[in-house]
Amino acid sequence: MTKRARGRPAQSAVSDVMLLDAALQSFAESGYEGASVREIARRLQVSHNLIPQRFGSKEKLWYAAIDQGFGRLAS
Protein backbone atom coordinates (compact mmCIF):
# COMPACT_ATOMS: atom_id res chain seq x y z
CA MET A 1 0.00 0.00 0.00
CA THR A 2 1.40 3.36 -1.02
CA LYS A 3 1.22 6.12 1.55
CA ARG A 4 -0.11 9.41 0.19
CA ALA A 5 1.91 12.54 0.88
CA ARG A 6 0.44 15.11 3.25
CA GLY A 7 -1.61 17.98 1.91
CA ARG A 8 -3.68 18.32 -1.19
CA PRO A 9 -2.82 16.29 -4.27
CA ALA A 10 -1.25 18.21 -7.11
CA GLN A 11 -3.94 19.62 -9.37
CA SER A 12 -2.40 17.79 -12.31
CA ALA A 13 -2.91 14.52 -10.35
CA VAL A 14 -6.69 14.97 -10.59
CA SER A 15 -7.88 13.82 -13.99
CA ASP A 16 -10.93 15.25 -15.71
CA VAL A 17 -12.59 11.84 -15.34
CA MET A 18 -12.12 11.94 -11.56
CA LEU A 19 -13.42 15.49 -11.44
CA LEU A 20 -16.45 14.72 -13.59
CA ASP A 21 -17.26 11.60 -11.55
CA ALA A 22 -17.20 13.66 -8.34
CA ALA A 23 -19.34 16.35 -9.98
CA LEU A 24 -21.88 13.84 -11.26
CA GLN A 25 -22.18 12.29 -7.81
CA SER A 26 -22.61 15.71 -6.21
CA PHE A 27 -25.28 16.72 -8.74
CA ALA A 28 -27.08 13.39 -8.18
CA GLU A 29 -27.08 13.85 -4.42
CA SER A 30 -27.89 17.57 -4.22
CA GLY A 31 -29.35 18.54 -7.58
CA TYR A 32 -27.93 21.29 -9.78
CA GLU A 33 -28.90 24.14 -7.46
CA GLY A 34 -27.75 22.37 -4.31
CA ALA A 35 -24.39 21.24 -5.66
CA SER A 36 -21.47 23.54 -5.03
CA VAL A 37 -18.24 23.84 -7.01
CA ARG A 38 -16.41 24.34 -3.71
CA GLU A 39 -17.92 21.16 -2.28
CA ILE A 40 -16.92 19.16 -5.35
CA ALA A 41 -13.36 20.49 -5.03
CA ARG A 42 -13.42 19.68 -1.31
CA ARG A 43 -14.39 16.07 -2.10
CA LEU A 44 -11.33 15.78 -4.31
CA GLN A 45 -9.15 17.72 -1.88
CA VAL A 46 -8.09 20.23 -4.52
CA SER A 47 -8.26 24.00 -4.77
CA HIS A 48 -11.71 25.38 -5.53
CA ASN A 49 -10.11 27.27 -8.44
CA LEU A 50 -9.35 24.03 -10.30
CA ILE A 51 -12.88 23.58 -11.62
CA PRO A 52 -13.29 27.06 -13.13
CA GLN A 53 -9.80 26.75 -14.63
CA ARG A 54 -10.69 23.49 -16.37
CA PHE A 55 -14.38 23.98 -17.15
CA GLY A 56 -15.13 27.68 -16.88
CA SER A 57 -18.38 27.54 -14.94
CA LYS A 58 -20.71 25.32 -12.95
CA GLU A 59 -23.01 25.08 -15.97
CA LYS A 60 -20.19 23.87 -18.24
CA LEU A 61 -19.12 21.39 -15.55
CA TRP A 62 -22.72 20.11 -15.40
CA TYR A 63 -22.86 19.54 -19.16
CA ALA A 64 -19.46 17.83 -19.20
CA ALA A 65 -20.45 15.54 -16.30
CA ILE A 66 -23.78 14.65 -17.93
CA ASP A 67 -22.09 14.00 -21.29
CA GLN A 68 -19.60 11.69 -19.61
CA GLY A 69 -22.34 9.88 -17.68
CA PHE A 70 -24.51 9.33 -20.75
CA GLY A 71 -21.43 8.36 -22.77
CA ARG A 72 -20.79 5.54 -20.31
CA LEU A 73 -24.40 4.40 -20.56
CA ALA A 74 -24.24 4.38 -24.35
CA SER A 75 -21.10 2.24 -24.46
PDB file of C-alpha atoms in Angstrom:
ATOM      1  CA  MET A   1       0.000   0.000   0.000  1.00  0.00           C
ATOM      2  CA  THR A   2       1.404   3.365  -1.016  1.00  0.00           C
ATOM      3  CA  LYS A   3       1.222   6.120   1.546  1.00  0.00           C
ATOM      4  CA  ARG A   4      -0.112   9.406   0.190  1.00  0.00           C
ATOM      5  CA  ALA A   5       1.907  12.542   0.876  1.00  0.00           C
ATOM      6  CA  ARG A   6       0.441  15.107   3.251  1.00  0.00           C
ATOM      7  CA  GLY A   7      -1.609  17.983   1.910  1.00  0.00           C
ATOM      8  CA  ARG A   8      -3.681  18.325  -1.194  1.00  0.00           C
ATOM      9  CA  PRO A   9      -2.822  16.291  -4.269  1.00  0.00           C
ATOM     10  CA  ALA A  10      -1.249  18.215  -7.113  1.00  0.00           C
ATOM     11  CA  GLN A  11      -3.938  19.625  -9.370  1.00  0.00           C
ATOM     12  CA  SER A  12      -2.401  17.787 -12.311  1.00  0.00           C
ATOM     13  CA  ALA A  13      -2.906  14.519 -10.355  1.00  0.00           C
ATOM     14  CA  VAL A  14      -6.686  14.966 -10.594  1.00  0.00           C
ATOM     15  CA  SER A  15      -7.885  13.821 -13.990  1.00  0.00           C
ATOM     16  CA  ASP A  16     -10.932  15.247 -15.714  1.00  0.00           C
ATOM     17  CA  VAL A  17     -12.586  11.842 -15.342  1.00  0.00           C
ATOM     18  CA  MET A  18     -12.123  11.942 -11.555  1.00  0.00           C
ATOM     19  CA  LEU A  19     -13.417  15.492 -11.445  1.00  0.00           C
ATOM     20  CA  LEU A  20     -16.452  14.722 -13.593  1.00  0.00           C
ATOM     21  CA  ASP A  21     -17.263  11.605 -11.548  1.00  0.00           C
ATOM     22  CA  ALA A  22     -17.203  13.659  -8.343  1.00  0.00           C
ATOM     23  CA  ALA A  23     -19.344  16.350  -9.984  1.00  0.00           C
ATOM     24  CA  LEU A  24     -21.877  13.835 -11.259  1.00  0.00           C
ATOM     25  CA  GLN A  25     -22.179  12.290  -7.806  1.00  0.00           C
ATOM     26  CA  SER A  26     -22.608  15.706  -6.211  1.00  0.00           C
ATOM     27  CA  PHE A  27     -25.276  16.716  -8.743  1.00  0.00           C
ATOM     28  CA  ALA A  28     -27.076  13.394  -8.184  1.00  0.00           C
ATOM     29  CA  GLU A  29     -27.080  13.852  -4.415  1.00  0.00           C
ATOM     30  CA  SER A  30     -27.891  17.568  -4.222  1.00  0.00           C
ATOM     31  CA  GLY A  31     -29.350  18.544  -7.582  1.00  0.00           C
ATOM     32  CA  TYR A  32     -27.927  21.292  -9.780  1.00  0.00           C
ATOM     33  CA  GLU A  33     -28.898  24.138  -7.456  1.00  0.00           C
ATOM     34  CA  GLY A  34     -27.749  22.366  -4.306  1.00  0.00           C
ATOM     35  CA  ALA A  35     -24.386  21.245  -5.665  1.00  0.00           C
ATOM     36  CA  SER A  36     -21.466  23.540  -5.028  1.00  0.00           C
ATOM     37  CA  VAL A  37     -18.241  23.842  -7.011  1.00  0.00           C
ATOM     38  CA  ARG A  38     -16.415  24.343  -3.708  1.00  0.00           C
ATOM     39  CA  GLU A  39     -17.918  21.163  -2.280  1.00  0.00           C
ATOM     40  CA  ILE A  40     -16.919  19.162  -5.352  1.00  0.00           C
ATOM     41  CA  ALA A  41     -13.363  20.495  -5.027  1.00  0.00           C
ATOM     42  CA  ARG A  42     -13.424  19.681  -1.313  1.00  0.00           C
ATOM     43  CA  ARG A  43     -14.390  16.072  -2.096  1.00  0.00           C
ATOM     44  CA  LEU A  44     -11.331  15.785  -4.311  1.00  0.00           C
ATOM     45  CA  GLN A  45      -9.150  17.723  -1.879  1.00  0.00           C
ATOM     46  CA  VAL A  46      -8.094  20.230  -4.520  1.00  0.00           C
ATOM     47  CA  SER A  47      -8.255  23.998  -4.767  1.00  0.00           C
ATOM     48  CA  HIS A  48     -11.706  25.380  -5.525  1.00  0.00           C
ATOM     49  CA  ASN A  49     -10.106  27.267  -8.436  1.00  0.00           C
ATOM     50  CA  LEU A  50      -9.347  24.033 -10.298  1.00  0.00           C
ATOM     51  CA  ILE A  51     -12.883  23.578 -11.624  1.00  0.00           C
ATOM     52  CA  PRO A  52     -13.293  27.064 -13.129  1.00  0.00           C
ATOM     53  CA  GLN A  53      -9.797  26.749 -14.627  1.00  0.00           C
ATOM     54  CA  ARG A  54     -10.693  23.487 -16.366  1.00  0.00           C
ATOM     55  CA  PHE A  55     -14.383  23.979 -17.153  1.00  0.00           C
ATOM     56  CA  GLY A  56     -15.127  27.681 -16.876  1.00  0.00           C
ATOM     57  CA  SER A  57     -18.383  27.538 -14.943  1.00  0.00           C
ATOM     58  CA  LYS A  58     -20.705  25.317 -12.949  1.00  0.00           C
ATOM     59  CA  GLU A  59     -23.006  25.075 -15.970  1.00  0.00           C
ATOM     60  CA  LYS A  60     -20.187  23.866 -18.239  1.00  0.00           C
ATOM     61  CA  LEU A  61     -19.123  21.388 -15.551  1.00  0.00           C
ATOM     62  CA  TRP A  62     -22.716  20.113 -15.398  1.00  0.00           C
ATOM     63  CA  TYR A  63     -22.864  19.542 -19.157  1.00  0.00           C
ATOM     64  CA  ALA A  64     -19.460  17.829 -19.201  1.00  0.00           C
ATOM     65  CA  ALA A  65     -20.446  15.543 -16.304  1.00  0.00           C
ATOM     66  CA  ILE A  66     -23.781  14.645 -17.927  1.00  0.00           C
ATOM     67  CA  ASP A  67     -22.092  14.003 -21.288  1.00  0.00           C
ATOM     68  CA  GLN A  68     -19.598  11.688 -19.610  1.00  0.00           C
ATOM     69  CA  GLY A  69     -22.339   9.882 -17.680  1.00  0.00           C
ATOM     70  CA  PHE A  70     -24.510   9.328 -20.750  1.00  0.00           C
ATOM     71  CA  GLY A  71     -21.435   8.359 -22.770  1.00  0.00           C
ATOM     72  CA  ARG A  72     -20.788   5.538 -20.313  1.00  0.00           C
ATOM     73  CA  LEU A  73     -24.402   4.396 -20.559  1.00  0.00           C
ATOM     74  CA  ALA A  74     -24.241   4.380 -24.349  1.00  0.00           C
ATOM     75  CA  SER A  75     -21.096   2.241 -24.459  1.00  0.00           C
TER      76      SER A  75
END
